[in-house]
Every structure is written in structure tokens, then in C-alpha cells.
Amino acid sequence: MGEKITSYMVAKRAGVSQSAVSRVFKPGSSVSEKTARKVRKAAEELGYRPNTLARAMASGRSRIIGLVVAYFENQFYPEAIEKLANTLQANDYHVLMFMSWDETEAPETVINDLLDYQVDGIIAASVGVTDVLTKRCEAAGIPVMLFNRHQNDDKLSAVTSDNFTGGRKLAEFLVRGGHERIAHVAGWDGASTQRDREAGFLSGLAAHGMTLFARSCGNFHRDQAQEAARVLLRAEVRPDAIFVSNDHMAFAVMDVIRSEFKLRIPEDISIVGYDDVAMSEWPCFDLTTVRQPTNRMAEETVRILLQMIENEESLPCRIALDGPLVVRGSARLPVDE
Amino acid sequence: MGEKITSYMVAKRAGVSQSAVSRVFKPGSSVSEKTARKVRKAAEELGYRPNTLARAMASGRSRIIGLVVAYFENQFYPEAIEKLANTLQANDYHVLMFMSWDETEAPETVINDLLDYQVDGIIAASVGVTDVLTKRCEAAGIPVMLFNRHQNDDKLSAVTSDNFTGGRKLAEFLVRGGHERIAHVAGWDGASTQRDREAGFLSGLAAHGMTLFARSCGNFHRDQAQEAARVLLRAEVRPDAIFVSNDHMAFAVMDVIRSEFKLRIPEDISIVGYDDVAMSEWPCFDLTTVRQPTNRMAEETVRILLQMIENEESLPCRIALDGPLVVRGSARLPVDE
DNA sequence: CTGAAAGCGCTAACAG
DNA sequence: CTGTTAGCGCTTTCAG
């Protein structure tokens, strides 16, 4: 069992050449309706399916996209990956997953694996792409897209949400809510998302003549975020609001505030996050946050990547999509004037 | 840019035949140390890397495993997938992701894609594998593993946790906690996990001469679980404990209980779940549950699959791994006697 | 141990 | 539009 049906066998049965069969299965080829019918019939009867690998080999296009990920812990990524994979699938591409151990560096071996598989393109989500990766991919002519991150490298295309503006919106909102001691639990400083969100936030505060009351770093990890929250709350004077750099850490912070410090949210302290992952809406958290437009981000990422694959000359581009402030119950509301 | 370095080029530079190069890069081939050194040196200088696709083509082994998934909404799956991907990667295999839209059926097109890519094996997580898939894969000689599900089909290998025993443990625990009106929020009946957990739970109750006080179905989805909870709680007489079929739904149920019915957990009602996903430990939920040994499940799944790939004759096998009851604060504790 | 030669299954010019 | 002819880059007998 498991006898492979080749295009050659189909050709013989249909009484045409092997290349005719190939053409019938390649969208956009010129074949007469008559030949196509014969071929399709024979293929059907034999249960023929074109071999993607052979096709990749011969054409130099694998229709495989390498997706480099890490940090599934943060719900945002599973959600995003699901959408990326679906969008890619709708375009007849598929995702080869590469787990990267380290947030700061895509190890040499992952890059090698990626290249060895002759992927047509790469999407890097949540990994700092090292120069090495960039250079090797450029040399190999493989386009790279950064998802939810950008780097100073001009040759890299990136899709993010507009983190600066989002941060600013959050600051506006807290200030209008009458908060006076606004603190920040930051993520990893190496990430552009962190830097942009914080910069936007600070600029929002500055616009009202305010500055950060306190700052503590959670590095985007739950346990570190909890520790960061403890530091903030053990202080002589406590903040009356905290902007946590992503929802994932915000949940951690909220847990600490309620279970360890017995404070109420938002009566005693307001919390806002960033991402709007599914859980943020759950009554237990009911988190005010900025939504990342994951669907559109995935669509744009795929669109740009495919364009780069099809059109060698297309220039790298960086896109920042706007996301709305989602007001829920975790932060005191502005008093309408 | 992007000039491909082939084994032939390496061969020329090293002054050996192309097949010599091939042998050097194939683990376990017989090459003299001298040749190997020359080849490795030339390869290094040229920056040569073997082309996985060409290798797949020639050898008939792609080292690609198709992973069919859906339902990322439930944290259990991202966690499991991460582990599966890592384990596979450690064995020099990689994961091609296939998103399946429908929980009940792996659509025709997914199967085709899978087969077209010449995957060496398939892991189906969270999809009811239709007979079609099974048959086609068998015909193609591709081994299939079910992850966290089993089917009546004897030809399919499956790795699950011991859901029956787990369900039983939960029943024991609730009974010993003195609960008298024990209800169940069920998942999708088409899933073996649901049937096994419930059967074990019922048998546990029966052992103490008890039966289910009420039952309502949430189909493993958050919104349906919430509705199921409402039905249970709007009844004349409310349950004093609920076994929810997985943690994902348990969170939904807890949210409804607290925010809509203003009841306290566990003072007014006890909740237990199943899976022990990361969130279950969060103070906000602090859920008593049965742990699925995800790491071991992933390891076993990979081990068996690779064995089937390497050894055509290895028989299908079904494994159910034991998982511990994890006691936290969401259910009243048994009074020690 | 090593080289030569024959493919793996398909695509892509190239004539016709 | 169609068949012929080369490969894609590697593995794998098979002699030597």
C-alpha cells in the first residue's frame, strides 16, 4: 500500500504528455478544455495529487512560510498565530513552525533549519531577530517580516499596531480619570513594543504636565510582573493607577493587588493594559486596554510578505495599524464635564 | 545574491565526488575521516547547507509532521502544541501547521494539503478525525497519532491522560468534601475526553451511592459553558458543586457564578475542572483540577509516532497517562476524619 | 571506502 | 496548445 501516483501515470492513462498533466494542475496555464477534462478524469480515477515537494524542488518555491515563535504563555501569540496560519492557508501557503528558546536571540540552529527547508519567507513573531538572521536571509534572498515588532534595520518589513498612539490614549484616559500618581509596569526594553508604548504614554502624561510616578520592570513575564507590582505597592506612597505594558502582565499585577494587598480595582487603584486578548473581557479581569487589531495585522503581514515573495523588487515597508481604546471596569472613569 | 551552494560545488572544491559530500552529511554513513574533513572544510568555506526538500524528494522522507489543530481558545492546546513542536524539533522533525475550521470534521481540503506535502506523519489534536482521513492516510502509508483524543478505530494510535480515573478522583474529592448536589457542565459529547471524564466521574459518585444532581452541556466553548451554568443556577434548587469538563469552561462558569449570581466560591458552591492549564493556578481562579501531564503526553506522542515512521510494522497503540488531582481553593476541602 | 549513474516527481523553456 | 527535453539537489544502488 501507499503506491505513489505520479503525473506520469496520469498522463499515460489520459493519453497525453506528462507536462500536460503538470499544466492542468498549475493554475493559470494554457490548456485546452478537452485535455484538461481528460486529465482530470484520469487523475480522479487514479486518485492523483500533485506532490508539493517535487513541485517546490522544480520550481524553487516551496509555498512554505517559516514562523518563528516563542512565548506562547502570552495569549496574544496563540491568537495571532492562529490568524496568520489561517490567512496563509487561504493563500495556499503553509506554516512551518520553529520554536525559538530565547526571547532575545533566534539561535543559530533555528536559522539553519529555516534555511534548510527552503522556506519562501519568514515571519518572526516575538523574537528579536538578530543581525545574523537578517544577513543570512538577505543573502539567501528570503524576505523576512517582523510581526508585532520592528527594528532599526531599514531592510526589514514590519507590521505592528500604533503602539505610540495607543500608549498616549491610555495616558489621556488615566489623566482624565483624575489619577495623580501614575505608575508603569514595563515589559522588556529590548522590544520596540515596550519602547513605543512607554514613549507614547510618557508623551501623553507630559501633555498634561505630568510625569511617571514610579516605574518597575516585568519583562513581559508573569512572575516578574508580579514582583514589579509588589515593589510598587510596598512603597511608602502607592500609585493610584498603573499602566501595565501588556494584558498578560496586567493579569498578574491585578492578581497581586487583590490577593496579596487586598486592594480593590478600580476603587483603590486603576489598572490598564495593552493588547485586548480574549481574557481581558472576562468579568474576572474586565480590563481597560488598547486593542491590537490582530486580524488586520495578520492580513497585512501576509499581504506584504507574499508581495515580497512574488515581486523581488518590492521595498521593505513598515506599517503601524491603529487600535482603539477599550474601556472596561478596571480603571476609574473620567468624570464627564 | 541568493546563489545556491550545492553539494556538487562542495564536491568539486573538496576534490571528491558529489556522493561523498552527501554521505558526509548523512549521519551514520561510512566515510573516511580524511574525506569527511576535506568535505566539511569545503562546505564551511562555501557556506553549504544540505537542501532539506531535495533530500526529502530523493529519500522519500520529508521530516515534516503535519499538525492538525483548531480551538486555540483553550489554553491547553497552545501549551501542548508548544511542547509537541519542541519535542519534534529536538528529534530533527518539524511541524507544518494545519488549521482546521471545524471541531467535528477535518475538511477534505486539509487532508489533501497534508498529503500533498508528503508529511511523514500526522498528529491530530482536537479534531475528530473522520474516517476519510484515516483511510486516505492508511492508503498513503502515513501514520496518524491522536493527541488528547481516541477513537474506536483500532488502527489509530492515541495518547491521552487517564480521563476516566481523573474523573473518578474528582468525584471522590467532592463527595468527601460533603457535597450533596453535584452537577456537571459537560463538553462536547463527540469527544472521548468528555465521555471518559464523565464516565469516571459518574462511577466515582456511584461508588458512594450518589448520582448526578444535574447536567448541562457547554460543548467546550466559553459562551455555551456560561449559558450552561446559568441554567444550573437558575434552578429551584441549586447544586452545591459543579464538575466542569475542562478548565477553560470552568473559568467561564466561575465568572458567571461570581459576577451574575453573586455567589462565593467555594463557600456557596464548589467548582472543579480538568486540565490544569497555567491559568488555573492564578489566584483569581485558584482552581482545583486534574492535571494533564502535557509534557509526558507530548513526549509519548512523538516517541510513538517516530517509531511508527521508522518501523512500518509497529502496531497502533493507545496510551493513557495518569495525572494527579491538584487541590486548590475552588472547592470545599474534605473534612479530615 | 568511494565514484558513477540512475532516479525522486515535477516545472519550465523550447520547438513544433 | 502540446510534446520533448533538461534539469531542481540530493540519495542510493552498484561496481570498483
XYZ file of C-alpha atoms (C1' of nucleotides) in Angstrom:
706
model
C 0.000 0.000 0.000
C 0.988 3.556 -0.430
C 1.873 3.351 -4.113
C 2.528 6.829 -5.334
C 0.504 8.033 -8.246
C 2.687 10.243 -10.381
C 1.754 12.744 -13.012
C 3.370 10.387 -15.475
C 0.869 7.649 -14.685
C -1.975 10.069 -15.094
C -0.543 11.181 -18.419
C -0.369 7.671 -19.711
C -3.915 6.942 -18.735
C -5.205 10.169 -20.197
C -3.193 9.662 -23.349
C -1.337 12.941 -23.092
C 2.162 14.025 -22.174
C 3.309 14.330 -18.630
C 3.747 18.070 -18.991
C 0.140 18.382 -19.992
C -0.802 16.933 -16.639
C 1.526 19.320 -14.927
C -0.116 22.220 -16.697
C -3.602 21.173 -15.769
C -2.659 21.321 -12.128
C -0.858 24.593 -12.359
C -3.344 27.436 -12.082
C -3.134 29.895 -14.924
C -1.625 27.647 -17.547
C -2.904 27.395 -21.032
C -4.521 24.048 -21.619
C -7.409 23.197 -23.871
C -10.605 22.364 -22.118
C -10.581 18.991 -23.782
C -7.168 17.992 -22.500
C -7.969 19.332 -19.080
C -11.062 17.183 -18.909
C -9.256 14.044 -19.919
C -6.514 14.685 -17.435
C -8.841 15.491 -14.602
C -10.796 12.370 -15.241
C -7.714 10.171 -15.241
C -6.383 11.911 -12.145
C -9.649 11.402 -10.372
C -9.771 7.741 -11.221
C -6.231 7.196 -10.056
C -6.556 9.399 -7.019
C -3.706 11.550 -8.172
C -2.500 14.569 -6.219
C 0.474 16.671 -7.205
C 3.485 16.271 -4.972
C 4.161 19.609 -3.344
C 7.755 18.810 -2.541
C 8.623 17.835 -6.089
C 6.931 20.958 -7.258
C 8.914 23.007 -4.788
C 12.081 21.374 -5.916
C 11.493 22.045 -9.564
C 10.048 25.500 -9.266
C 12.172 26.845 -6.467
C 9.070 27.832 -4.495
C 8.080 25.729 -1.532
C 4.929 27.619 -0.533
C 6.140 27.197 2.997
C 6.489 30.115 5.353
C 8.706 29.744 8.373
C 7.082 31.078 11.503
C 9.461 31.748 14.348
C 7.774 31.927 17.705
C 8.332 31.739 21.413
C 6.389 32.838 24.448
C 3.049 31.140 23.918
C 2.435 31.991 27.529
C 1.053 35.328 26.404
C -2.330 34.622 24.832
C -1.728 37.287 22.273
C 0.590 34.992 20.364
C -1.579 31.934 20.020
C -4.337 34.233 18.819
C -2.060 35.903 16.324
C -0.552 32.682 15.096
C -3.931 31.194 14.509
C -4.838 34.148 12.338
C -1.552 34.169 10.489
C -1.818 30.476 9.759
C -5.377 30.831 8.538
C -4.611 33.750 6.302
C -1.628 31.981 4.849
C -3.638 28.845 4.288
C -6.242 30.839 2.423
C -3.451 31.870 0.083
C -2.189 28.358 -0.418
C 0.810 28.733 1.783
C 1.533 26.774 4.892
C 3.294 27.401 8.115
C 6.338 25.549 9.294
C 6.719 26.263 12.986
C 10.027 26.989 14.577
C 10.114 27.349 18.310
C 12.813 29.645 19.477
C 14.006 29.162 23.022
C 15.262 32.555 23.692
C 13.369 35.806 23.520
C 16.461 37.825 22.824
C 18.011 35.744 20.114
C 16.984 33.348 17.407
C 19.658 30.733 17.867
C 21.902 29.717 15.040
C 20.228 26.356 14.725
C 16.779 27.767 14.142
C 18.087 29.923 11.330
C 19.768 26.959 9.756
C 16.687 24.823 9.958
C 14.681 27.595 8.422
C 17.045 27.985 5.503
C 17.455 24.260 5.007
C 13.750 23.901 4.457
C 13.853 26.400 1.614
C 11.042 28.456 3.066
C 9.740 31.142 0.742
C 9.514 33.681 3.524
C 9.811 34.141 7.230
C 7.549 35.675 9.816
C 9.204 36.422 13.110
C 6.795 36.918 15.961
C 8.144 37.715 19.362
C 11.792 37.102 18.705
C 14.434 39.693 18.468
C 15.786 38.906 15.056
C 19.491 39.048 15.245
C 21.610 40.608 12.586
C 22.809 37.162 11.719
C 19.358 36.030 10.717
C 18.781 39.138 8.699
C 22.043 38.857 6.820
C 21.712 35.192 6.086
C 18.175 35.625 4.836
C 19.115 38.536 2.700
C 21.950 36.539 1.209
C 19.560 33.710 0.521
C 17.005 36.113 -0.905
C 14.351 35.214 1.612
C 12.033 38.000 2.714
C 11.525 38.484 6.432
C 8.538 40.064 8.144
C 8.511 41.153 11.727
C 5.185 40.723 13.413
C 4.400 42.968 16.360
C 7.938 44.265 16.489
C 10.170 46.447 14.442
C 13.863 47.031 14.409
C 16.067 49.822 13.354
C 17.150 47.852 10.360
C 15.571 49.545 7.351
C 15.641 46.421 5.271
C 13.158 44.650 7.488
C 9.469 44.977 6.924
C 7.327 45.074 9.995
C 3.688 45.187 10.973
C 2.724 46.448 14.384
C -0.117 48.363 15.865
C 0.435 52.010 16.542
C 1.893 51.499 19.971
C 2.898 55.098 20.492
C -0.596 56.402 19.915
C -2.034 53.578 21.967
C 0.193 54.480 24.884
C -0.853 58.059 24.525
C -4.525 57.192 24.602
C -4.009 55.292 27.823
C -2.245 58.240 29.433
C -5.007 60.603 28.342
C -7.581 58.301 29.789
C -5.903 57.945 33.150
C -5.244 61.649 33.450
C -8.832 62.482 32.615
C -9.831 59.952 35.220
C -8.223 62.206 37.796
C -5.313 59.969 38.658
C -2.371 61.686 40.224
C 0.230 59.057 40.929
C 0.523 57.079 37.725
C 2.983 54.210 37.619
C 4.184 51.897 34.887
C 4.999 48.214 34.877
C 7.196 47.858 31.830
C 7.975 44.936 29.575
C 11.322 44.023 28.123
C 13.144 47.158 26.999
C 14.653 45.368 24.047
C 11.223 45.186 22.436
C 10.034 48.011 20.252
C 6.505 47.480 21.530
C 7.677 48.348 25.012
C 9.643 51.383 23.951
C 6.865 52.743 21.756
C 4.093 52.173 24.232
C 6.035 53.783 27.003
C 7.137 56.718 24.876
C 3.546 57.333 23.846
C 2.402 57.049 27.407
C 5.000 59.486 28.681
C 4.170 61.947 25.960
C 0.523 61.692 26.935
C 1.368 62.462 30.530
C 3.662 65.280 29.505
C 0.851 66.865 27.529
C -0.838 67.387 30.865
C 2.280 68.449 32.667
C 2.643 65.123 34.371
C 5.382 62.558 34.712
C 5.584 58.953 35.761
C 5.140 58.480 39.478
C 7.033 55.211 39.519
C 8.319 52.550 37.165
C 9.136 48.901 37.582
C 10.024 46.265 35.033
C 8.234 42.960 34.453
C 9.985 41.944 31.245
C 6.707 40.636 29.801
C 6.777 37.694 32.184
C 4.127 36.870 34.689
C 6.309 36.252 37.692
C 8.493 39.258 37.094
C 5.408 41.399 36.629
C 4.119 40.230 39.976
C 7.368 41.154 41.615
C 7.291 44.518 39.885
C 3.805 45.116 41.263
C 4.936 44.236 44.760
C 7.720 46.776 44.566
C 5.283 49.463 43.507
C 2.761 48.635 46.209
C 5.175 48.275 49.069
C 6.291 51.858 48.585
C 5.588 54.499 51.220
C 3.174 56.175 48.871
C 1.299 53.956 46.484
C 0.371 54.773 42.916
C -3.303 55.329 42.215
C -3.036 53.915 38.705
C -0.751 51.532 36.860
C -0.239 51.168 33.143
C 0.981 47.638 32.562
C 2.648 47.110 29.202
C 0.588 44.160 28.109
C -2.542 42.387 29.249
C -0.686 39.242 30.112
C 1.311 41.097 32.764
C -1.712 43.145 33.770
C -3.495 39.992 34.897
C -0.519 39.141 37.045
C -0.484 42.599 38.549
C -4.205 42.501 39.263
C -3.860 39.168 40.994
C -1.159 40.526 43.270
C -3.092 43.674 44.052
C -6.206 41.820 45.021
C -4.909 38.693 46.657
C -1.796 39.990 48.361
C -2.604 43.611 49.080
C -6.359 43.278 49.440
C -6.995 46.345 47.382
C -9.987 46.851 45.152
C -9.780 47.569 41.449
C -10.587 50.256 40.415
C -11.728 51.794 43.721
C -8.297 51.736 45.330
C -6.179 51.579 42.241
C -6.755 51.644 38.494
C -5.147 49.232 36.072
C -4.858 49.461 32.317
C -3.147 47.082 29.924
C -2.383 46.651 26.251
C -3.409 44.041 23.625
C -7.017 43.235 24.413
C -6.577 39.496 24.421
C -9.686 37.392 24.838
C -9.321 37.133 28.591
C -9.346 40.872 29.125
C -13.051 40.845 28.610
C -13.702 38.195 31.217
C -15.588 39.597 34.205
C -12.825 38.494 36.485
C -10.461 40.984 34.866
C -12.691 43.360 32.939
C -9.584 45.160 31.826
C -9.416 48.557 30.211
C -6.872 48.239 27.456
C -5.887 49.133 23.917
C -6.883 46.635 21.299
C -4.314 45.325 18.892
C -6.132 44.746 15.607
C -4.839 41.221 15.297
C -6.879 40.312 12.278
C -5.745 43.252 10.255
C -2.203 42.842 11.474
C -2.173 39.245 10.281
C -3.705 40.185 6.967
C -1.236 42.958 6.340
C 1.669 40.792 7.360
C 0.688 38.116 4.916
C -0.139 40.563 2.169
C 3.230 42.270 2.366
C 5.133 39.040 2.687
C 3.501 37.462 -0.343
C 4.127 40.607 -2.283
C 7.783 40.474 -1.403
C 7.917 36.854 -2.423
C 6.236 37.434 -5.745
C 7.882 40.704 -6.546
C 11.552 40.642 -5.711
C 11.834 44.372 -6.054
C 9.160 45.455 -3.634
C 10.681 47.604 -0.953
C 10.594 46.861 2.738
C 7.775 48.634 4.473
C 6.673 49.298 7.974
C 3.060 49.504 8.928
C 1.522 50.568 12.217
C -2.195 49.956 12.476
C -4.385 51.944 14.757
C -6.173 50.209 17.598
C -8.990 51.548 19.754
C -9.025 52.139 23.476
C -11.364 49.609 25.005
C -12.888 50.990 28.160
C -13.941 48.463 30.753
C -14.085 48.421 34.502
C -10.516 48.119 35.729
C -9.843 51.833 35.761
C -11.745 54.726 37.219
C -13.684 56.520 34.521
C -13.151 60.154 33.622
C -15.799 62.363 35.152
C -17.683 63.961 32.306
C -17.506 67.685 32.460
C 22.549 37.211 -4.395
C 20.993 34.023 -3.246
C 23.222 31.734 -5.253
C 22.578 28.223 -4.098
C 25.543 26.229 -2.953
C 25.022 22.644 -3.997
C 26.684 19.518 -2.815
C 28.197 19.315 -6.261
C 30.058 22.578 -5.762
C 31.337 21.402 -2.436
C 32.461 18.168 -4.019
C 34.414 19.960 -6.683
C 36.149 22.161 -4.172
C 36.953 19.278 -1.883
C 38.140 17.188 -4.796
C 35.745 14.317 -4.117
C 32.588 13.018 -5.696
C 29.217 14.512 -5.049
C 28.042 11.346 -3.346
C 30.906 11.656 -0.901
C 29.528 15.009 0.164
C 26.096 13.535 0.513
C 27.480 10.817 2.750
C 29.304 13.204 4.990
C 26.052 14.973 5.734
C 24.063 11.860 6.273
C 24.528 10.685 9.836
C 25.637 7.097 10.101
C 27.260 6.729 6.720
C 30.631 5.208 6.171
C 33.129 7.840 5.179
C 36.804 8.002 5.976
C 37.791 10.626 8.442
C 40.038 12.139 5.833
C 37.319 12.630 3.260
C 34.948 13.918 5.879
C 37.429 16.546 6.930
C 38.052 17.746 3.404
C 34.343 17.931 2.708
C 33.484 19.709 5.903
C 36.177 22.252 5.246
C 34.968 22.972 1.728
C 31.367 23.119 2.913
C 32.287 25.540 5.646
C 34.132 27.798 3.257
C 31.291 27.835 0.806
C 28.616 28.118 3.426
C 26.961 24.954 2.207
C 23.841 23.535 3.812
C 22.031 20.475 2.545
C 18.690 21.194 0.941
C 16.024 19.507 3.017
C 13.491 19.444 0.229
C 15.816 17.779 -2.245
C 16.711 15.308 0.423
C 13.047 14.660 1.100
C 12.418 14.192 -2.578
C 15.206 11.702 -3.058
C 14.783 9.777 0.146
C 11.039 9.798 0.434
C 11.213 11.218 3.968
C 10.359 14.854 4.478
C 10.986 15.050 8.222
C 7.833 17.088 8.341
C 4.988 16.248 10.671
C 1.551 17.615 9.926
C -0.129 19.020 12.995
C -3.855 19.467 12.667
C -5.294 21.874 15.184
C -8.261 24.065 15.984
C -9.586 25.669 19.109
C -6.603 27.673 20.309
C -9.094 29.391 22.549
C -8.495 26.700 25.131
C -5.046 27.347 26.594
C -4.431 23.665 26.842
C -3.759 23.483 23.137
C -1.188 26.224 22.749
C 0.625 24.678 25.685
C 0.507 21.245 24.161
C 1.484 22.398 20.718
C 4.464 24.221 22.062
C 5.630 21.047 23.703
C 4.947 18.874 20.709
C 6.821 21.247 18.427
C 9.769 21.379 20.781
C 9.978 17.646 21.176
C 9.747 17.132 17.454
C 12.386 19.764 16.837
C 14.700 18.010 19.247
C 14.336 14.962 17.022
C 15.047 16.837 13.835
C 11.489 16.925 12.679
C 9.435 19.999 12.085
C 5.825 20.905 12.330
C 3.680 22.013 9.452
C 0.554 23.574 10.904
C -2.861 22.941 9.524
C -5.724 24.863 10.962
C -8.964 23.002 10.813
C -12.086 25.088 10.941
C -14.402 22.599 12.296
C -14.132 20.696 15.513
C -16.184 17.826 14.256
C -14.550 17.266 10.931
C -11.207 17.725 9.275
C -12.359 19.070 5.966
C -11.367 17.432 2.745
C -9.033 20.235 1.824
C -6.946 19.948 4.953
C -6.411 16.272 4.308
C -5.360 16.961 0.774
C -2.918 19.641 1.780
C -1.476 17.318 4.349
C -0.957 14.544 1.860
C 0.337 16.846 -0.846
C 3.131 17.968 1.411
C 4.305 14.414 1.835
C 4.350 14.652 5.587
C 5.965 11.704 7.306
C 3.305 11.563 9.962
C 0.290 13.346 11.337
C -0.668 14.478 14.796
C -4.286 15.371 15.214
C -5.016 17.482 18.248
C -8.556 18.492 18.948
C -10.115 17.373 15.734
C -12.393 14.487 15.314
C -10.533 12.593 12.644
C -13.002 11.443 10.116
C -12.887 8.038 8.584
C -11.898 9.664 5.354
C -8.687 10.990 6.815
C -7.867 7.688 8.377
C -8.444 5.742 5.204
C -6.543 8.090 2.983
C -3.601 8.156 5.340
C -3.571 4.439 5.659
C -3.602 4.113 1.894
C -0.736 6.552 1.690
C 1.092 4.731 4.457
C 1.197 7.751 6.717
C 0.943 7.076 10.440
C -1.566 9.108 12.395
C -1.469 9.925 16.096
C -4.384 11.270 18.042
C -3.415 13.653 20.769
C -5.777 14.023 23.714
C -8.460 12.037 21.996
C -9.062 8.492 20.959
C -11.493 6.868 18.614
C -12.981 3.480 18.331
C -10.850 2.801 15.315
C -8.262 0.238 16.386
C -5.827 1.294 13.739
C -5.309 4.690 15.267
C -2.728 5.291 17.928
C -3.643 7.729 20.622
C -2.157 9.377 23.650
C -4.416 10.794 26.308
C -4.341 11.181 30.011
C -6.323 8.721 32.042
C -9.536 10.675 31.884
C -11.682 8.026 33.484
C -9.529 7.819 36.582
C -9.226 11.572 36.660
C -12.973 11.974 36.623
C -13.213 9.438 39.386
C -10.733 11.283 41.539
C -12.776 14.441 41.224
C -15.954 12.673 42.235
C -14.222 11.155 45.247
C -12.930 14.528 46.228
C -16.266 16.267 46.005
C -18.070 13.506 47.848
C -15.538 13.529 50.634
C -15.984 17.280 50.788
C -19.535 16.622 51.872
C -21.240 17.889 48.736
C -24.725 16.634 48.192
C -25.991 18.143 44.979
C -23.247 17.602 42.480
C -23.778 18.872 38.950
C -21.823 18.572 35.749
C -21.135 21.022 32.950
C -20.198 18.762 30.095
C -18.108 19.328 26.972
C -18.836 18.068 23.511
C -20.159 14.510 23.652
C -18.371 13.598 20.467
C -15.048 13.857 22.263
C -13.650 10.846 24.032
C -12.229 13.111 26.702
C -15.726 14.187 27.616
C -17.135 10.691 27.635
C -14.277 9.254 29.669
C -14.187 12.032 32.207
C -17.887 11.879 32.737
C -17.964 8.099 32.945
C -15.212 8.155 35.548
C -16.964 10.868 37.460
C -20.270 9.009 37.483
C -18.589 5.827 38.577
C -16.959 7.755 41.402
C -20.312 9.062 42.524
C -21.884 5.653 42.194
C -19.227 4.194 44.456
C -20.754 6.339 47.175
C -24.293 5.640 46.185
C -24.699 9.011 44.544
C -25.817 10.231 41.164
C -25.569 13.442 39.245
C -27.815 16.146 40.603
C -27.968 17.985 37.287
C -26.220 18.138 33.943
C -25.861 20.821 31.343
C -23.728 20.975 28.231
C -21.170 23.629 27.341
C -19.597 21.900 24.346
C -16.126 23.023 25.417
C -16.930 26.600 24.458
C -16.830 29.553 26.762
C -20.147 31.115 25.885
C -22.029 27.853 25.885
C -20.475 26.959 29.216
C -21.729 30.231 30.638
C -25.194 29.501 29.421
C -24.979 26.006 30.863
C -24.004 27.492 34.210
C -26.940 29.868 34.127
C -29.328 27.010 33.558
C -27.920 25.155 36.541
C -28.051 28.183 38.815
C -31.476 29.392 37.884
C -32.977 26.114 39.048
C -35.261 25.951 42.063
C -32.607 24.093 43.968
C -29.013 24.885 43.141
C -26.152 22.445 43.026
C -23.568 22.784 45.781
C -20.744 21.646 43.498
C -20.066 21.573 39.793
C -17.607 19.469 37.886
C -16.810 21.331 34.693
C -15.255 19.190 31.985
C -12.253 21.361 31.333
C -10.576 24.328 32.939
C -11.342 26.576 30.031
C -15.072 26.176 30.630
C -14.584 26.214 34.375
C -13.299 29.778 34.187
C -16.403 30.744 32.296
C -18.607 29.082 34.860
C -16.803 30.755 37.731
C -17.204 34.131 36.123
C -20.943 33.638 35.786
C -21.313 32.396 39.328
C -19.499 35.334 40.809
C -20.490 38.188 38.592
C -24.044 37.284 37.720
C -25.214 35.291 40.709
C -23.044 36.945 43.342
C -22.156 33.654 44.902
C -18.877 32.897 46.571
C -16.552 30.085 45.554
C -16.170 27.764 47.355
C -18.335 28.954 50.270
C -21.589 28.848 48.325
C -20.616 26.465 45.614
C -17.586 24.354 44.759
C -16.065 24.190 41.303
C -13.616 21.683 39.909
C -12.180 21.481 36.412
C -9.873 19.354 34.304
C -6.528 20.033 32.567
C -4.604 22.233 34.959
C -3.682 24.850 32.415
C -1.399 27.641 33.549
C -4.268 29.958 34.458
C -5.809 27.532 36.885
C -3.142 28.429 39.368
C -3.782 32.153 39.173
C -5.217 33.488 42.420
C -8.224 34.784 40.575
C -9.298 31.224 39.790
C -7.308 29.042 42.130
C -8.970 26.072 40.570
C -8.994 22.548 41.903
C -8.488 20.335 38.902
C -6.828 17.243 37.483
C -3.531 17.827 35.788
C -2.964 16.546 32.305
C 0.690 15.582 32.105
C 1.259 17.588 28.958
C 4.990 17.102 28.826
C 4.804 13.377 29.046
C 1.867 13.274 26.675
C 3.863 15.204 24.097
C 6.893 13.022 24.584
C 4.925 9.821 24.240
C 3.100 11.098 21.207
C 6.329 11.926 19.473
C 8.026 8.740 20.543
C 5.276 6.538 19.216
C 4.886 8.497 16.030
C 8.574 8.374 15.190
C 8.575 4.699 15.937
C 5.734 4.163 13.513
C 7.565 6.181 10.909
C 10.793 4.296 11.299
C 9.295 0.909 11.778
C 6.458 0.260 9.376
C 5.355 -2.775 11.274
C 4.899 -1.261 14.693
C 1.362 -1.740 15.832
C -1.028 1.040 16.759
C -1.098 1.667 20.447
C -3.150 3.623 22.885
C -1.672 5.183 25.952
C -3.428 6.851 28.847
C -1.134 8.624 31.265
C -2.081 9.209 34.833
C -2.453 12.760 36.093
C -2.692 13.950 39.690
C -5.546 15.754 41.382
C -4.400 19.278 42.101
C -6.165 20.621 45.137
C -6.572 24.366 45.309
C -9.175 26.673 46.718
C -12.142 26.494 44.377
C -13.783 23.576 46.105
C -14.581 22.920 49.726
C -11.997 20.582 51.227
C -12.852 17.220 52.676
C -13.050 17.333 56.439
C -10.344 15.038 57.710
C -11.774 12.335 59.844
C 35.532 3.413 1.394
C 34.425 5.782 -2.964
C 32.733 7.229 -7.622
C 29.417 6.701 -11.408
C 24.848 6.659 -12.712
C 20.066 6.409 -12.209
C 16.363 8.442 -10.485
C 12.657 11.043 -6.768
C 8.091 13.845 -9.295
C 7.578 17.896 -11.117
C 8.382 22.536 -13.735
C 9.997 25.216 -17.461
C 11.912 26.592 -21.571
C 11.851 25.224 -26.312
C 10.343 23.821 -30.589
C 6.562 22.448 -33.275
C -1.968 24.383 -27.315
C 1.181 20.362 -26.799
C 5.140 17.185 -26.513
C 10.162 16.930 -25.834
C 13.988 17.700 -23.168
C 16.527 19.237 -19.415
C 17.185 19.810 -15.064
C 15.955 21.094 -9.371
C 19.766 18.940 -5.373
C 20.093 15.039 -3.172
C 20.016 9.759 -2.054
C 21.003 5.316 -3.313
C 22.233 1.151 -5.552
C 26.062 -0.795 -7.820
C 30.641 -1.659 -9.230
C 35.354 -0.978 -8.253
